[in-house]
GROMACS .gro file of C-alpha atoms in nm:
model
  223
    1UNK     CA    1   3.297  -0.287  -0.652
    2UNK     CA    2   3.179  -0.646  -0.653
    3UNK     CA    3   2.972  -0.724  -0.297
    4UNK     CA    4   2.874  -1.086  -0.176
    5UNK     CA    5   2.588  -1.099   0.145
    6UNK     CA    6   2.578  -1.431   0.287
    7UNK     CA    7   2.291  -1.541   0.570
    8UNK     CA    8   2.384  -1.771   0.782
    9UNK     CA    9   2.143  -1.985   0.921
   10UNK     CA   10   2.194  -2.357   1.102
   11UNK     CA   11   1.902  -2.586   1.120
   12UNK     CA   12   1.996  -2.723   1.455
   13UNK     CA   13   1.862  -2.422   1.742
   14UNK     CA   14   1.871  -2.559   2.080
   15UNK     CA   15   1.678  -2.254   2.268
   16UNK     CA   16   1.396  -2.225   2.053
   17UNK     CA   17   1.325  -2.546   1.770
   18UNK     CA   18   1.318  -2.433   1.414
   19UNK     CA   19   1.468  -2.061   1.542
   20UNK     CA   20   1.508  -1.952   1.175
   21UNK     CA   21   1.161  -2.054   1.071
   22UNK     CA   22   0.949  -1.923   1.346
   23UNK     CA   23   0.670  -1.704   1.267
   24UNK     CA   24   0.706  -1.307   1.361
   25UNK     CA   25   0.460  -1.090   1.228
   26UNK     CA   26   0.322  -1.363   1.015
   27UNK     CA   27   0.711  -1.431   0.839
   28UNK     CA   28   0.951  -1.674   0.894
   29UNK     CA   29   1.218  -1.502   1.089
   30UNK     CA   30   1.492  -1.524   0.854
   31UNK     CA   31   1.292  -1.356   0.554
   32UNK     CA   32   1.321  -1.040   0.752
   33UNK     CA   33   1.727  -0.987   0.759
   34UNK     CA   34   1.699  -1.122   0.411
   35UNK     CA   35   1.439  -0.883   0.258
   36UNK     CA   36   1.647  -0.628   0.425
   37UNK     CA   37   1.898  -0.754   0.235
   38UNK     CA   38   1.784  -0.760  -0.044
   39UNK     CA   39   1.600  -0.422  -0.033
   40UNK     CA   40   1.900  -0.218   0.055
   41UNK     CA   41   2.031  -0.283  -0.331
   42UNK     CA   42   2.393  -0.285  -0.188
   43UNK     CA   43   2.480  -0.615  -0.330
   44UNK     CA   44   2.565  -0.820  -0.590
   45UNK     CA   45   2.512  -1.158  -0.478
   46UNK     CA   46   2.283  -1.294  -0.186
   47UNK     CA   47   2.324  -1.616  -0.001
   48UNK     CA   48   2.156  -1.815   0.236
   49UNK     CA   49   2.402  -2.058   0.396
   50UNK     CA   50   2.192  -2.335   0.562
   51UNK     CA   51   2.222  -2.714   0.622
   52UNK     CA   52   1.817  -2.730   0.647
   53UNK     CA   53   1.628  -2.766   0.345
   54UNK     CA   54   1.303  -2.595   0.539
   55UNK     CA   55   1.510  -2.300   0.603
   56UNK     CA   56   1.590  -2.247   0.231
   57UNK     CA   57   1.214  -2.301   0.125
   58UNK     CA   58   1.119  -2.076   0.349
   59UNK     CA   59   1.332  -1.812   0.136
   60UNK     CA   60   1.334  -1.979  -0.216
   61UNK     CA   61   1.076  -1.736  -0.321
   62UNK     CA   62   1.291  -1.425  -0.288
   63UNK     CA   63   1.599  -1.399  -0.539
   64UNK     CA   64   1.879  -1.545  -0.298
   65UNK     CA   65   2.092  -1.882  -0.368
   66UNK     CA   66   2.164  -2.191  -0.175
   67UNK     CA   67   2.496  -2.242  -0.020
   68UNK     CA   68   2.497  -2.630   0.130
   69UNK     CA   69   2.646  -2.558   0.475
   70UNK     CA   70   2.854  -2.862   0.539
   71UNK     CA   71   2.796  -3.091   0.849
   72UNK     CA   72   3.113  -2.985   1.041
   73UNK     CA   73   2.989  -2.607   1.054
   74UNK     CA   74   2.621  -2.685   1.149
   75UNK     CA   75   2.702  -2.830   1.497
   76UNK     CA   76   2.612  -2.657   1.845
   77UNK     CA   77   3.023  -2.586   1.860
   78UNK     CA   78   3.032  -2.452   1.524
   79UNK     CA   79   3.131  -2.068   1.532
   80UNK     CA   80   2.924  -1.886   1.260
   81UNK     CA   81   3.301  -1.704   1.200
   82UNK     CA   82   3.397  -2.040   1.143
   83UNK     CA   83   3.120  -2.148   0.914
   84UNK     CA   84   3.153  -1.803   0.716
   85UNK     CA   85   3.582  -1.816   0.642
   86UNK     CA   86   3.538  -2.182   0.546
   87UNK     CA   87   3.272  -2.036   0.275
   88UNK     CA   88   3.513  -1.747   0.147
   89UNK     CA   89   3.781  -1.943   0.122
   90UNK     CA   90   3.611  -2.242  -0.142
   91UNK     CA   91   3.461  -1.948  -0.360
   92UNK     CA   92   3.539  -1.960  -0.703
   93UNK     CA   93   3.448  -1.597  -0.738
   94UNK     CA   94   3.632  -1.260  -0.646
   95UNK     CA   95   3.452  -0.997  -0.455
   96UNK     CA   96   3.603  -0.693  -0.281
   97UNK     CA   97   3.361  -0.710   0.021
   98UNK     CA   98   3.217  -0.960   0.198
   99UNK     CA   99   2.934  -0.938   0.426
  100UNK     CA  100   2.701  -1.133   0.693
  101UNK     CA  101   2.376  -1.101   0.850
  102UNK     CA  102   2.257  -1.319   1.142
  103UNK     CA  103   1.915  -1.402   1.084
  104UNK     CA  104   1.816  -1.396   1.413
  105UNK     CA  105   1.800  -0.963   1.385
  106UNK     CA  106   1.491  -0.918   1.252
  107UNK     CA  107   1.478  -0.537   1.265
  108UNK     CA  108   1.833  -0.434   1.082
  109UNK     CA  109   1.691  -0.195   0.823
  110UNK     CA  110   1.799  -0.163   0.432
  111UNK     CA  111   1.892   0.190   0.579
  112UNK     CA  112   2.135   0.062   0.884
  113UNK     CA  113   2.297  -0.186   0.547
  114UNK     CA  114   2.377   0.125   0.336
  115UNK     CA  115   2.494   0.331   0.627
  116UNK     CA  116   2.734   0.085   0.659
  117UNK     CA  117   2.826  -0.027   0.306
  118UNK     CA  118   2.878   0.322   0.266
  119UNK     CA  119   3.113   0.353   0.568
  120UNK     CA  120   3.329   0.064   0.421
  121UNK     CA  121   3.575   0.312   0.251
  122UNK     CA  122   3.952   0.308   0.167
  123UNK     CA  123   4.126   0.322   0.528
  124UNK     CA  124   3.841   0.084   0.721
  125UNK     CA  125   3.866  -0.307   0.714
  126UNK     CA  126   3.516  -0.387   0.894
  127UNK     CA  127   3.216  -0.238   0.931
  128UNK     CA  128   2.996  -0.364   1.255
  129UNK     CA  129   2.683  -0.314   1.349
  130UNK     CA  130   2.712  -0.145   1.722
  131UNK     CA  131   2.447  -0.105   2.058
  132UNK     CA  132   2.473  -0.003   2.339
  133UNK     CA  133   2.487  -0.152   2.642
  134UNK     CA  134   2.209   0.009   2.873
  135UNK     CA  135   2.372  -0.146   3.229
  136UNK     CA  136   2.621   0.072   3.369
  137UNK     CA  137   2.919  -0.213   3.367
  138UNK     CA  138   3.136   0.038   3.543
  139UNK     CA  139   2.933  -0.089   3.879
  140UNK     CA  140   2.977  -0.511   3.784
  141UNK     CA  141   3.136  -0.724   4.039
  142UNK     CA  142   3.203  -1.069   4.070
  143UNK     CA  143   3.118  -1.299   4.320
  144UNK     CA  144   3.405  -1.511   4.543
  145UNK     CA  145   3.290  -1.725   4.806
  146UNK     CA  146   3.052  -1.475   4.912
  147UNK     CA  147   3.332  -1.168   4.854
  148UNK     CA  148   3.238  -0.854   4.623
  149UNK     CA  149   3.519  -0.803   4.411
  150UNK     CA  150   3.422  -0.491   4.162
  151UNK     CA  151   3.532  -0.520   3.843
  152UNK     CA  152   3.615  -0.159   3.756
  153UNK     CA  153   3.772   0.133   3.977
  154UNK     CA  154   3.441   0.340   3.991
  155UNK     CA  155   3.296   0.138   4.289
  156UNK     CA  156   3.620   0.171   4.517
  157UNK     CA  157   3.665   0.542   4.402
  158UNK     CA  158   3.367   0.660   4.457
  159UNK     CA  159   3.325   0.736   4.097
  160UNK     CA  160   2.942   0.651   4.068
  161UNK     CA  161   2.821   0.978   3.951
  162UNK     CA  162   2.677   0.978   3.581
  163UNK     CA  163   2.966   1.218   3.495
  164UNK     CA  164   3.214   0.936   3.574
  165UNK     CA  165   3.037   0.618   3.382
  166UNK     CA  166   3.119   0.621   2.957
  167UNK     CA  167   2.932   0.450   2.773
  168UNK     CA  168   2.958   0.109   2.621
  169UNK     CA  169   2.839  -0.094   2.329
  170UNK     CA  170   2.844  -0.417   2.178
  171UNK     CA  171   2.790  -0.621   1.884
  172UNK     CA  172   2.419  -0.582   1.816
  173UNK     CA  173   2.475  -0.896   1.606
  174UNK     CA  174   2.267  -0.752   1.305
  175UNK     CA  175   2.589  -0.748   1.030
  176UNK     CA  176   2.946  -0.748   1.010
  177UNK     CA  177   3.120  -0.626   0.699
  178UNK     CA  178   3.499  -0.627   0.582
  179UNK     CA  179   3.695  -0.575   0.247
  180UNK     CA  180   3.774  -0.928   0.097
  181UNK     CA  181   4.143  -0.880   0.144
  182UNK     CA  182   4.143  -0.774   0.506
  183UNK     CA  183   3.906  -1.073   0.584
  184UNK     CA  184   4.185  -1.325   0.425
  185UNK     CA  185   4.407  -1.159   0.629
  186UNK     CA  186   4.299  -1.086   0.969
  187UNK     CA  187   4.022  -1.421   1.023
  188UNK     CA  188   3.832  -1.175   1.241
  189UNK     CA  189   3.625  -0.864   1.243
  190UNK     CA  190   3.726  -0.690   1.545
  191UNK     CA  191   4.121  -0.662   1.394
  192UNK     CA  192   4.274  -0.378   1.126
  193UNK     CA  193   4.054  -0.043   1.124
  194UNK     CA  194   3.709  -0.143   1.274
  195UNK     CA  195   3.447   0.161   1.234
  196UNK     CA  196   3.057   0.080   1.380
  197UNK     CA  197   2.671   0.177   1.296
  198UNK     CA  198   2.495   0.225   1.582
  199UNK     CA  199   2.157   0.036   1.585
  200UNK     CA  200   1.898   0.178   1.778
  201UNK     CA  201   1.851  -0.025   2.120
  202UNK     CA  202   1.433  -0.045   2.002
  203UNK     CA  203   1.540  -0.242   1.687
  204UNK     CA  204   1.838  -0.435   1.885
  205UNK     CA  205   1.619  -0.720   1.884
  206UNK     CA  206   1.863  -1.119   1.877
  207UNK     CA  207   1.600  -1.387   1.914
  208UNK     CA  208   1.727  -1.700   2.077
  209UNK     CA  209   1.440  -1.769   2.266
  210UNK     CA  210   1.046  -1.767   2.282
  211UNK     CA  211   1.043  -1.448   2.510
  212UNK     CA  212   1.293  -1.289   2.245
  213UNK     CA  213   0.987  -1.387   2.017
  214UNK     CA  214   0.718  -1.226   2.229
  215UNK     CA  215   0.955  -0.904   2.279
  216UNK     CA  216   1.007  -0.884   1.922
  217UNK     CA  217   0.611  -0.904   1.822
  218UNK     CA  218   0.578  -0.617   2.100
  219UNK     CA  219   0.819  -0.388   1.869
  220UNK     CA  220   0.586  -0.491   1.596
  221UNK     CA  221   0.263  -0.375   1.726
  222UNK     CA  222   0.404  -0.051   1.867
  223UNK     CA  223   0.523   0.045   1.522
   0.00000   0.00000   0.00000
């Protein structure tokens, strides 16, 4: 089975300059997800998509290629889905799987990759990487001109008791895997048979800002 792993990384961060390139642990951030990459053997072909020559030089010493992100896909609008269907579809190369790693999760481990490379069998379209949500959303309102209007029946039924509240999860963000064809076909992730790896809400770690920064270099020292 022939696997492509694609980075994704625009040059353009708004919360925090030069996102991609900021030192953690004495890295640039994006070497991380791509050493993890890279170290989980899962692939065939590795590729950082950028429109910032800095970001690429930061990773040029690892074995990964170049893909020129064009203009139209590096703006603040620019979905990464966007940017990563308008890469499958000019490939000149066939692949059976196609996968994506934001760089921005530093802590995905070669062992969370394999997990879910393995997971990616006959009757599943996507693998995605899965946390949960530690607020108990079963008690979130919103707010009308001063009115409480809950969100969920819990609140109104009483239903506030531990026994009563499921949990929930969400895109940790870390990777999102499908099968080439299903990928053509659905233009989405979350569509066809969807199966998730949990990551562990201690290595759930999205940088977007300089406090994401100083959270993450916490999780580093208490290693």
């Amino acid at each position: 089975m022939k696997r492509l792993a694609v980075i994704p990384a625009r040059g353009g961060s708004t919360r925090l300059k030069n996102k991609n390139t900021h030192l953690l642990g004495n890295k640039p951030l994006i070497c991380w997800s791509v050493e993890a990459v890279l170290n989980s053997g899962c692939f065939d072909r590795v590729v950082v998509s950028t429109d910032s020559d800095s970001i690429f030089e930061a990773v040029e010493h690892l074995p990964v290629e170049r893909h020129h992100r064009s203009s139209r896909h590096s703006t603040v609008s620019a979905t990464v889905l966007d940017a990563m269907l308008n890469l499958i579809e000019n490939q000149q190369e066939s692949y059976d799987t196609f996968s994506y790693f934001l760089p921005t999760c530093p802590f995905v481990s070669s062992q969370d990759i394999i997990k879910g490379v393995n997971s990616l069998d006959d009757d599943i379209d996507f693998i995605v990487s899965m946390t949960e949500i530690p607020e108990t959303i079963q008690l979130a309102c919103v707010m009308k001109n001063d009115f409480v209007l809950p969100v969920f029946d819990n609140l109104e039924c009483g239903m506030t008791n531990s026994k009563f509240i499921k949990k929930y999860y969400k895109p940790s963000g870390a990777f999102y895997m499908g099968k080439w064809d299903s990928i053509v076909k659905y233009k989405n992730f979350f569509k066809g048979n969807v199966k998730g790896v949990i990551i562990p809400e201690e290595r759930s770690v999205d940088i977007n800002t300089i406090g994401d920064i100083h959270r993450a270099e916490v999780v580093l020292t208490d290693e």
